[in-house]
Amino acid sequence: MPILRDVNLTVREGDRILIRGPSGSGKSTLLQMMAGLAPEYVPGTVAGTVECLYSAKGVVLQNPEAQIVTPTVEEEVAFALENDGLDVPHLRLRVDAILERLGISRLAARHPLTLSGGECQRVSLAAALAREPDVLFLDEPTAYLDDESSRSFFAALADLPARTAVIVVEHRIKAAAAVCTQSWEITADGRLAPSDFREPSLLERIGTDRTAKPGDPTAPALEIRGMSHRFDGGLSLFQGVDLTVRRGEIAALVGPSGCGKTTLLAKIARILPTGSGTVRFGGRDLAAMRDHEFNAAFLYIPQNPEHMFVASTVREELELSGARALEEAERFGLGESAASSPYRLSEGEKRRLNLAVASAERRPLYLLDEPTYGLDDSTRRTLVRDLRSLAADGAGLLLVSHDEEFVRAVADSVFRMKGGKLVREEAARAGSLKSA
């Protein structure tokens, strides 16, 4: 079954093009074809012709972990330059300059996979820009970035040489509009049509009615007390974090990339050692819970959708959560993908598979790390309603998100991580989110 059909597009020197469309519509596939990655590295059959006349390209994939090949940030940025045969003195100058330009010089000696998702994306951009490419291909480059970092990301692109062409697949239309001068949309039948930069408000499209019942403050779904985290060198990421999520409450954890939001979730989920802090699920100390009790107490959706997969097909993945998950998959538009490998789905479809499983599983607590990653506007609306429904049934939900519009639409309370501390937003702020 064709994903794309009769697509005609010419990219000229200096063009800045946005490609938009629903999750799974073929945006990433089109980008990969233009970048020369499909069909050589991405399975499928291409009809027609793709003529690549550029000599140097830069590619930033939607999942930044998928293109990491070296053990340090500076080596990652230098890797393509070494393959191009650039002499060492010029290579060093160029690597240092691009790290400084993107504000990540302090990360030079770190392993890219130890960084936050947002930091890892900036490393991928640095590696792409270091080649001084003729064409820059960007697939959801701000998926893990907060709004301010997204604006900074696109501001950095504004400094590119006028001759550099940029092709962006992006759901954050407003951010992309700051750089792009053309907008194209993949239609329901797989064609490419001219579009505009309008981005309807998520709040306008979902409505503001909140059906979640207030939780019982005497029986919180989650309690964290005195949680801290230090890097191996002793540098503190955050310290003394206290957080309570009541039953029936949707709490959002926000803050800049790299501030520790994902690390905090990982410590709650026992992926990282809890350390000196305490975590309680439904009033029970995590340290005293047996494995089967712990596993039944919550559901964790990681930042990278693939980290949740354990089966070889979408159907098998869903069947692990029972018949209801198959029904949820239909609702999330995955019915035709049942026989596919979950790893072969688009990034948005991978996240929808995560969410179908989450909707089918009934747990007292949900931990969601960047749940809107890769999602189009329609699926984000579905997600808001689903999370509200889970809260209305009495579950507590703690989500990490850089999608501030989504947070305004769904969260009952907001906690901001900044400078190693966790601060609950002022009552007026939280109230405005509930009534926005």
Coordinates of N, CA and C in Angstrom, one line a residue, residues 41 55-57 67-70 74-88 90-92 94-95 127 130-131:
Y41 N 18.6 2.6 3.1 CA 18.7 2.2 4.5 C 17.3 2.1 5.2
S55 N 26.2 18.4 -2.6 CA 27.4 17.7 -2.4 C 27.6 17.4 -0.9
A56 N 27.0 18.2 0.0 CA 27.1 17.9 1.4 C 25.7 18.1 2.1
K57 N 25.4 17.2 2.9 CA 24.1 17.3 3.6 C 24.3 17.1 5.1
Q67 N 21.2 8.2 15.9 CA 22.3 8.5 15.0 C 23.6 8.7 15.8
I68 N 23.6 8.4 17.1 CA 24.8 8.5 17.9 C 25.7 7.4 17.6
V69 N 27.0 7.7 17.3 CA 28.0 6.6 17.0 C 29.3 6.7 17.8
T70 N 29.5 7.8 18.6 CA 30.8 7.9 19.3 C 30.5 8.1 20.8
E74 N 32.1 15.8 21.6 CA 33.1 16.4 20.7 C 33.4 15.4 19.6
E75 N 33.6 14.1 19.9 CA 33.9 13.1 18.9 C 32.7 13.0 17.9
E76 N 31.5 13.1 18.4 CA 30.3 13.0 17.6 C 30.2 14.1 16.6
V77 N 30.5 15.3 17.0 CA 30.5 16.5 16.1 C 31.7 16.4 15.1
A78 N 32.8 15.8 15.5 CA 34.0 15.7 14.7 C 33.9 14.5 13.7
F79 N 33.0 13.5 13.9 CA 33.0 12.3 13.2 C 32.9 12.5 11.7
A80 N 31.9 13.2 11.2 CA 31.7 13.4 9.8 C 32.9 14.2 9.2
L81 N 33.4 15.2 10.0 CA 34.5 16.0 9.5 C 35.8 15.1 9.3
E82 N 36.0 14.1 10.2 CA 37.1 13.2 10.0 C 36.9 12.4 8.7
N83 N 35.6 11.9 8.5 CA 35.4 11.2 7.3 C 35.5 12.0 6.0
D84 N 35.3 13.3 6.1 CA 35.5 14.2 5.0 C 37.0 14.5 4.8
G85 N 37.9 14.1 5.7 CA 39.3 14.3 5.5 C 39.8 15.7 5.9
L86 N 39.0 16.4 6.8 CA 39.5 17.7 7.2 C 40.7 17.6 8.2
D87 N 41.7 18.4 8.0 CA 42.9 18.3 8.8 C 42.6 18.7 10.2
V88 N 43.4 18.1 11.1 CA 43.1 18.2 12.6 C 42.9 19.6 13.1
H90 N 42.0 22.5 11.7 CA 40.8 23.1 11.2 C 39.6 22.3 11.8
L91 N 39.7 21.0 11.9 CA 38.6 20.2 12.5 C 38.4 20.7 14.0
R92 N 39.4 20.8 14.7 CA 39.3 21.2 16.1 C 38.6 22.6 16.2
R94 N 36.6 24.1 14.1 CA 35.2 24.0 13.7 C 34.4 23.4 14.8
V95 N 34.9 22.3 15.4 CA 34.1 21.6 16.4 C 33.9 22.6 17.6
A127 N 26.5 18.3 15.0 CA 27.2 17.5 14.0 C 26.8 17.7 12.6
A130 N 28.2 21.3 11.5 CA 29.7 21.3 11.4 C 30.2 21.0 10.0
R131 N 29.4 20.3 9.2 CA 29.8 20.0 7.8 C 29.6 21.2 6.9

